[in-house]
CSV table of C-alpha atoms in Angstrom, one decimal:
chain,number,residue,atom,x,y,z
A,1,MET,CA,-35.8,115.0,-74.3
A,2,THR,CA,-35.0,118.0,-76.4
A,3,LEU,CA,-33.8,121.2,-74.8
A,4,ASN,CA,-34.4,124.6,-76.4
A,5,ARG,CA,-31.7,127.3,-76.1
A,6,ARG,CA,-33.3,129.1,-73.2
A,7,SER,CA,-33.8,125.9,-71.1
A,8,PHE,CA,-30.2,124.8,-71.8
A,9,ILE,CA,-28.9,128.2,-70.6
A,10,GLN,CA,-31.1,128.2,-67.5
A,11,GLN,CA,-30.1,124.6,-66.5
A,12,SER,CA,-26.4,125.3,-67.1
A,13,ALA,CA,-26.6,128.4,-65.0
A,14,ALA,CA,-28.3,126.4,-62.2
A,15,ALA,CA,-25.7,123.7,-62.4
A,16,SER,CA,-22.9,126.3,-62.2
A,17,LEU,CA,-24.5,128.0,-59.2
A,18,ALA,CA,-24.9,124.6,-57.4
A,19,SER,CA,-21.3,123.8,-58.1
A,20,ALA,CA,-20.1,127.2,-56.9
A,21,LEU,CA,-22.1,126.8,-53.7
A,22,SER,CA,-20.6,123.4,-53.0
A,23,LEU,CA,-17.0,124.8,-53.2
A,24,PRO,CA,-15.4,126.2,-50.0
A,25,SER,CA,-15.5,130.0,-49.7
A,26,TRP,CA,-11.7,130.1,-50.1
A,27,ALA,CA,-11.7,128.3,-53.4
A,28,ALA,CA,-9.8,131.2,-54.9
A,29,ASP,CA,-6.3,131.4,-53.6
A,30,ALA,CA,-5.5,134.1,-51.1
A,31,THR,CA,-1.9,135.4,-50.6
A,32,VAL,CA,-0.1,135.7,-47.2
A,33,LYS,CA,3.1,137.6,-47.0
A,34,TYR,CA,5.4,135.6,-44.8
A,35,GLY,CA,8.7,136.9,-43.2
A,36,GLY,CA,11.2,134.1,-42.9
A,37,SER,CA,14.8,132.9,-43.0
A,38,PRO,CA,16.5,129.5,-42.9
A,39,TRP,CA,16.4,129.5,-39.1
A,40,LEU,CA,14.6,126.5,-37.7
A,41,GLY,CA,11.7,128.6,-36.3
A,42,HIS,CA,10.6,129.0,-40.0
A,43,TYR,CA,10.7,125.3,-40.8
A,44,PRO,CA,6.9,124.8,-40.4
A,45,ALA,CA,6.1,127.7,-42.7
A,46,HIS,CA,8.5,126.5,-45.4
A,47,LEU,CA,7.3,122.9,-45.2
A,48,ALA,CA,3.6,124.0,-45.3
A,49,MET,CA,4.5,125.7,-48.6
A,50,ALA,CA,6.8,123.1,-50.0
A,51,GLU,CA,4.6,120.1,-49.1
A,52,GLY,CA,1.5,121.7,-50.5
A,53,TYR,CA,-0.4,122.0,-47.2
A,54,LEU,CA,-1.1,125.8,-47.8
A,55,LYS,CA,-2.3,125.1,-51.3
A,56,GLU,CA,-4.8,122.6,-49.9
A,57,VAL,CA,-6.4,125.4,-47.9
A,58,GLY,CA,-6.4,127.9,-50.7
A,59,ILE,CA,-3.3,129.9,-49.6
A,60,THR,CA,-0.4,131.1,-51.6
A,61,GLN,CA,2.6,132.1,-49.5
A,62,ASP,CA,4.7,135.1,-50.6
A,63,TRP,CA,8.0,134.2,-48.9
A,64,GLN,CA,10.1,137.2,-47.9
A,65,SER,CA,13.6,136.6,-46.5
A,66,PHE,CA,15.1,138.7,-43.7
A,67,ALA,CA,18.6,138.3,-42.2
A,68,THR,CA,17.5,139.3,-38.6
A,69,SER,CA,14.4,139.3,-36.4
A,70,SER,CA,14.8,143.0,-36.0
A,71,ALA,CA,14.6,143.5,-39.8
A,72,ARG,CA,11.5,141.3,-39.9
A,73,MET,CA,9.9,143.3,-37.1
A,74,SER,CA,10.4,146.5,-39.1
A,75,ALA,CA,8.5,144.9,-41.9
A,76,PHE,CA,5.6,144.1,-39.6
A,77,MET,CA,5.6,147.7,-38.5
A,78,SER,CA,5.5,149.0,-42.1
A,79,GLY,CA,2.9,146.5,-43.3
A,80,GLY,CA,5.3,144.6,-45.5
A,81,VAL,CA,4.7,141.2,-43.7
A,82,ASP,CA,1.4,139.6,-42.7
A,83,ILE,CA,2.6,136.5,-40.7
A,84,GLY,CA,6.1,135.6,-39.6
A,85,CYS,CA,8.2,134.0,-36.9
A,86,ALA,CA,10.6,136.1,-34.8
A,87,GLY,CA,12.8,135.8,-31.8
A,88,ILE,CA,10.8,137.2,-28.8
A,89,VAL,CA,13.6,139.6,-27.9
A,90,SER,CA,13.1,141.7,-31.0
A,91,ALA,CA,9.4,141.7,-30.5
A,92,LEU,CA,9.8,142.6,-26.8
A,93,ALA,CA,12.0,145.6,-27.8
A,94,LEU,CA,9.1,147.0,-29.9
A,95,MET,CA,6.5,146.0,-27.3
A,96,SER,CA,8.4,148.0,-24.7
A,97,ARG,CA,7.9,151.1,-26.8
A,98,GLY,CA,4.2,150.5,-27.1
A,99,ALA,CA,4.1,149.1,-30.7
A,100,LYS,CA,0.7,147.4,-31.2
A,101,GLN,CA,0.9,146.5,-34.9
A,102,PHE,CA,1.4,142.8,-34.2
A,103,ALA,CA,0.2,140.0,-32.0
A,104,ILE,CA,1.6,136.6,-30.9
A,105,ILE,CA,-0.7,133.8,-32.2
A,106,ALA,CA,1.4,130.7,-31.7
A,107,ILE,CA,4.6,129.2,-30.2
A,108,PRO,CA,6.4,127.1,-32.9
A,109,GLU,CA,8.9,125.1,-31.0
A,110,ASN,CA,11.3,124.8,-28.1
A,111,PHE,CA,14.9,124.8,-29.4
A,112,GLY,CA,16.6,124.6,-25.9
A,113,ARG,CA,19.0,121.8,-27.0
A,114,VAL,CA,20.4,123.4,-30.1
A,115,GLU,CA,22.1,126.4,-28.7
A,116,GLY,CA,24.4,126.8,-25.8
A,117,LEU,CA,27.7,128.0,-24.2
A,118,VAL,CA,30.8,126.0,-25.3
A,119,ALA,CA,34.4,126.4,-23.9
A,120,ARG,CA,37.9,125.4,-24.9
A,121,LYS,CA,39.8,122.6,-23.2
A,122,GLY,CA,40.7,123.3,-19.6
A,123,ILE,CA,37.5,125.2,-18.8
A,124,ASP,CA,35.2,122.8,-17.0
A,125,SER,CA,32.4,125.0,-15.6
A,126,VAL,CA,30.8,128.4,-16.0
A,127,ALA,CA,32.6,129.5,-12.8
A,128,ASP,CA,35.9,128.9,-14.6
A,129,LEU,CA,35.0,131.7,-17.1
A,130,LYS,CA,35.9,134.5,-14.6
A,131,GLY,CA,38.4,136.7,-16.4
A,132,LYS,CA,38.0,134.8,-19.7
A,133,LYS,CA,36.9,136.0,-23.1
A,134,ILE,CA,33.5,134.9,-24.2
A,135,GLY,CA,32.3,135.4,-27.8
A,136,VAL,CA,28.5,136.0,-28.3
A,137,THR,CA,26.3,137.9,-30.7
A,138,PHE,CA,24.9,140.8,-28.8
A,139,ALA,CA,21.1,141.3,-28.4
A,140,SER,CA,20.6,137.6,-29.2
A,141,SER,CA,19.1,134.8,-27.1
A,142,THR,CA,22.6,133.4,-26.5
A,143,HIS,CA,23.7,136.8,-25.2
A,144,LEU,CA,21.0,136.6,-22.5
A,145,LEU,CA,21.9,133.0,-21.8
A,146,VAL,CA,25.5,134.1,-21.1
A,147,LEU,CA,24.5,137.0,-18.8
A,148,ASP,CA,22.2,134.7,-16.9
A,149,VAL,CA,24.5,131.7,-16.4
A,150,LEU,CA,27.4,134.0,-15.4
A,151,GLU,CA,25.1,135.6,-12.8
A,152,GLN,CA,24.1,132.1,-11.5
A,153,ALA,CA,27.8,131.2,-11.2
A,154,GLY,CA,28.4,134.4,-9.1
A,155,ILE,CA,30.4,136.2,-11.8
A,156,LYS,CA,29.5,139.9,-11.6
A,157,PRO,CA,29.1,142.1,-14.7
A,158,GLY,CA,32.6,142.8,-16.0
A,159,GLY,CA,34.0,139.7,-14.3
A,160,ALA,CA,34.3,138.0,-17.7
A,161,ASP,CA,35.1,139.7,-21.0
A,162,VAL,CA,32.0,139.3,-23.1
A,163,LEU,CA,32.7,140.2,-26.8
A,164,ASN,CA,30.3,140.9,-29.6
A,165,ILE,CA,31.0,138.5,-32.4
A,166,PRO,CA,28.7,137.6,-35.3
A,167,GLY,CA,27.3,134.0,-35.2
A,168,PRO,CA,29.2,132.7,-38.3
A,169,GLU,CA,32.5,133.9,-37.0
A,170,LEU,CA,32.3,132.3,-33.5
A,171,HIS,CA,33.6,128.9,-34.7
A,172,GLY,CA,36.8,130.4,-36.2
A,173,ALA,CA,37.3,132.6,-33.1
A,174,ILE,CA,37.2,129.7,-30.6
A,175,LYS,CA,39.2,127.4,-32.9
A,176,THR,CA,42.1,129.9,-33.2
A,177,GLY,CA,42.1,130.7,-29.5
A,178,GLN,CA,40.9,134.3,-30.0
A,179,ILE,CA,38.2,133.6,-27.4
A,180,ASP,CA,38.0,131.0,-24.5
A,181,ALA,CA,34.3,130.3,-24.9
A,182,ALA,CA,31.5,130.9,-27.4
A,183,ALA,CA,27.7,131.0,-27.1
A,184,ALA,CA,26.0,130.0,-30.4
A,185,TRP,CA,22.9,128.5,-32.0
A,186,THR,CA,22.7,125.8,-34.6
A,187,PRO,CA,24.4,125.2,-37.0
A,188,HIS,CA,27.3,127.2,-35.5
A,189,PHE,CA,26.7,125.5,-32.2
A,190,ASP,CA,27.0,122.0,-33.7
A,191,ASN,CA,30.1,123.0,-35.6
A,192,ILE,CA,31.9,124.3,-32.5
A,193,LEU,CA,31.0,121.1,-30.5
A,194,ARG,CA,32.8,119.0,-33.1
A,195,GLU,CA,36.1,120.7,-32.2
A,196,PRO,CA,38.5,118.4,-30.3
A,197,GLY,CA,38.6,119.1,-26.6
A,198,VAL,CA,35.7,121.6,-26.3
A,199,LYS,CA,33.1,121.2,-23.6
A,200,LEU,CA,29.4,122.2,-23.4
A,201,LEU,CA,29.1,124.3,-20.3
A,202,ALA,CA,25.4,125.2,-20.6
A,203,ASP,CA,22.5,125.0,-23.0
A,204,ASP,CA,19.1,126.6,-22.7
A,205,SER,CA,18.0,124.1,-20.1
A,206,GLN,CA,20.3,125.8,-17.6
A,207,PHE,CA,18.6,129.2,-18.2
A,208,SER,CA,16.9,130.2,-15.0
A,209,LEU,CA,13.5,130.8,-16.6
A,210,TYR,CA,13.6,127.4,-18.4
A,211,LYS,CA,13.8,125.7,-15.1
A,212,SER,CA,10.6,127.4,-13.9
A,213,PHE,CA,8.6,128.1,-17.1
A,214,LYS,CA,10.2,126.1,-20.0
A,215,VAL,CA,11.1,129.5,-21.5
A,216,THR,CA,14.4,129.7,-23.3
A,217,PRO,CA,16.4,133.0,-23.5
A,218,GLY,CA,14.9,134.0,-26.8
A,219,PRO,CA,12.0,131.7,-27.8
A,220,ASP,CA,10.5,131.9,-31.2
A,221,VAL,CA,7.0,133.3,-31.5
A,222,LEU,CA,4.6,133.3,-34.5
A,223,LEU,CA,3.3,136.8,-35.2
A,224,VAL,CA,0.5,138.2,-37.2
A,225,ARG,CA,-0.1,141.8,-38.2
A,226,ARG,CA,-3.2,142.9,-36.3
A,227,GLU,CA,-4.7,144.8,-39.2
A,228,PHE,CA,-4.3,141.8,-41.5
A,229,ALA,CA,-5.8,139.5,-38.9
A,230,ALA,CA,-8.8,141.8,-38.2
A,231,LYS,CA,-9.8,141.6,-41.9
A,232,ASN,CA,-8.8,138.0,-42.5
A,233,GLY,CA,-9.6,136.0,-39.4
A,234,ASP,CA,-10.7,132.8,-41.3
A,235,LEU,CA,-7.6,133.0,-43.5
A,236,VAL,CA,-5.3,133.1,-40.4
A,237,LYS,CA,-7.1,130.0,-39.0
A,238,ARG,CA,-6.6,128.2,-42.3
A,239,TYR,CA,-3.0,129.2,-42.4
A,240,LEU,CA,-2.4,127.8,-39.0
A,241,SER,CA,-4.1,124.5,-39.9
A,242,ALA,CA,-1.5,124.0,-42.7
A,243,TYR,CA,1.3,125.4,-40.5
A,244,PHE,CA,0.6,122.9,-37.7
A,245,LYS,CA,0.3,120.0,-40.2
A,246,ALA,CA,3.9,120.8,-41.1
A,247,SER,CA,4.8,120.9,-37.4
A,248,ASP,CA,3.3,117.4,-37.1
A,249,LEU,CA,5.6,116.3,-40.0
A,250,LEU,CA,8.6,117.7,-38.2
A,251,ARG,CA,7.7,115.9,-35.0
A,252,GLU,CA,6.4,112.6,-36.3
A,253,GLN,CA,8.5,112.1,-39.5
A,254,PRO,CA,11.8,114.0,-38.8
A,255,GLU,CA,13.7,112.2,-41.6
A,256,LYS,CA,11.1,113.1,-44.3
A,257,ALA,CA,10.9,116.7,-43.0
A,258,SER,CA,14.7,117.0,-42.9
A,259,GLN,CA,15.1,115.7,-46.5
A,260,ALA,CA,12.5,118.3,-47.7
A,261,LEU,CA,14.4,121.1,-45.9
A,262,LEU,CA,17.9,120.5,-47.3
A,263,LYS,CA,17.7,122.8,-50.3
A,264,PHE,CA,16.1,125.5,-48.2
A,265,THR,CA,18.7,125.5,-45.3
A,266,GLY,CA,21.9,124.4,-47.1
A,267,LEU,CA,22.7,122.0,-44.2
A,268,THR,CA,23.9,118.5,-44.5
A,269,MET,CA,21.5,115.7,-43.7
A,270,LYS,CA,23.2,115.1,-40.4
A,271,GLU,CA,23.1,118.8,-39.4
A,272,GLN,CA,19.5,119.0,-40.5
A,273,MET,CA,18.4,116.0,-38.5
A,274,SER,CA,20.2,117.4,-35.5
A,275,ALA,CA,18.3,120.7,-35.8
A,276,VAL,CA,14.9,119.0,-36.3
A,277,THR,CA,15.2,116.3,-33.6
A,278,GLY,CA,16.9,118.7,-31.2
A,279,SER,CA,13.8,120.8,-31.1
A,280,ASP,CA,10.4,120.1,-29.6
A,281,TRP,CA,7.7,121.0,-32.2
A,282,TYR,CA,4.5,122.1,-30.4
A,283,PRO,CA,1.2,120.8,-31.9
A,284,GLN,CA,-1.8,122.9,-32.5
A,285,ALA,CA,-3.6,121.2,-29.6
A,286,GLN,CA,-1.0,122.6,-27.1
A,287,GLN,CA,-1.2,126.2,-28.3
A,288,LYS,CA,-4.1,127.3,-26.1
A,289,GLU,CA,-2.3,126.1,-23.0
A,290,LEU,CA,1.0,127.8,-24.1
A,291,LEU,CA,-0.7,131.1,-24.9
A,292,THR,CA,-2.8,131.3,-21.8
A,293,GLY,CA,-0.7,129.6,-19.1
A,294,GLU,CA,2.6,129.6,-17.4
A,295,PHE,CA,4.6,130.0,-20.6
A,296,VAL,CA,3.3,133.6,-21.0
A,297,GLN,CA,4.2,134.2,-17.3
A,298,GLY,CA,7.7,133.1,-18.3
A,299,LEU,CA,7.7,135.6,-21.2
A,300,GLN,CA,6.8,138.3,-18.8
A,301,LYS,CA,9.7,137.3,-16.5
A,302,LEU,CA,11.9,137.3,-19.6
A,303,ALA,CA,10.9,140.9,-20.4
A,304,GLU,CA,11.7,141.9,-16.8
A,305,MET,CA,15.1,140.1,-17.1
A,306,LEU,CA,15.9,142.0,-20.3
A,307,VAL,CA,15.3,145.3,-18.4
A,308,LYS,CA,17.5,144.1,-15.6
A,309,HIS,CA,20.3,143.4,-18.1
A,310,LYS,CA,19.7,146.7,-19.8
A,311,GLN,CA,18.6,145.1,-23.1
A,312,ILE,CA,15.3,147.0,-23.2
A,313,ASP,CA,14.1,150.1,-21.2
A,314,LYS,CA,10.9,148.8,-19.7
A,315,ALA,CA,8.9,145.5,-19.5
A,316,PRO,CA,5.7,145.5,-21.5
A,317,VAL,CA,2.6,143.6,-20.3
A,318,VAL,CA,3.2,140.6,-22.5
A,319,LYS,CA,-0.4,139.3,-22.3
A,320,ASP,CA,-1.6,142.4,-24.1
A,321,TRP,CA,0.1,141.1,-27.2
A,322,ILE,CA,-1.3,137.5,-27.0
A,323,ASP,CA,-4.1,136.5,-29.3
A,324,ALA,CA,-5.2,132.9,-28.8
A,325,SER,CA,-8.4,133.2,-30.8
A,326,PHE,CA,-6.9,131.6,-33.9
A,327,VAL,CA,-5.9,128.3,-32.3
């Protein structure tokens, strides 16, 4: 059969149209600005990018690093970040002031076993910390853990000398005897535990709200900028499909996941495996339950506890910042 020029052009155009219609609507890459750091709460987002899971769903991730959750929250407020993980305490501080620029769309993990309160030899219980020096980074999850377990042990405010020390400096401070105890998160937590004679007094499983709601002193939450989500609902769902594929890797193949994270975190393989296996990585199938059940009640109680300990001025209604529509 011989084709003239017009027939060839028409058939080529039809074939191109058919091909285009068969492609997913997201065939062209979309970009998501992610706010991250080497903290374990960001492992799924990094792995989703490094393992190509985001590329599979047509997403390019623009990774932006922040040293603290508060700096990341400022980026959410200014529109500089679309999606990111943050410690709930920084989010609650803004929520308590009525900031509505962001919503909680997922709970990445439970890291209750990879942070805690560690003491030098001779201190055998939290009650023994009365009159002692405790190093902790103020306005962090470990700060709230210390305040809570001291209260549980009957030590009143001022009954122990709680000092503000940056996380990286805690190991040296307890090693040299500048402090009697330290509350830290991984990897500082693991490094302190390796010191001869030290004892773990409490981890997040001793936190009062963990016992009732499985809520740690400062759980990680995955946030989305509301304006971005309103315009890109399908994109957010695709992002989460890749994100939770990475969570499955962390949960089901921790060694493979740890190996892929080494360059990102700078940890040794032993440290990395400890961080990965010491956390519970929530699957996508569990998210609806977490975002609509007792866990959110626990977050509300956490907000009220922060008010009690003068960390924030008032408790927001946490459920007003929950959006479970993407999971």
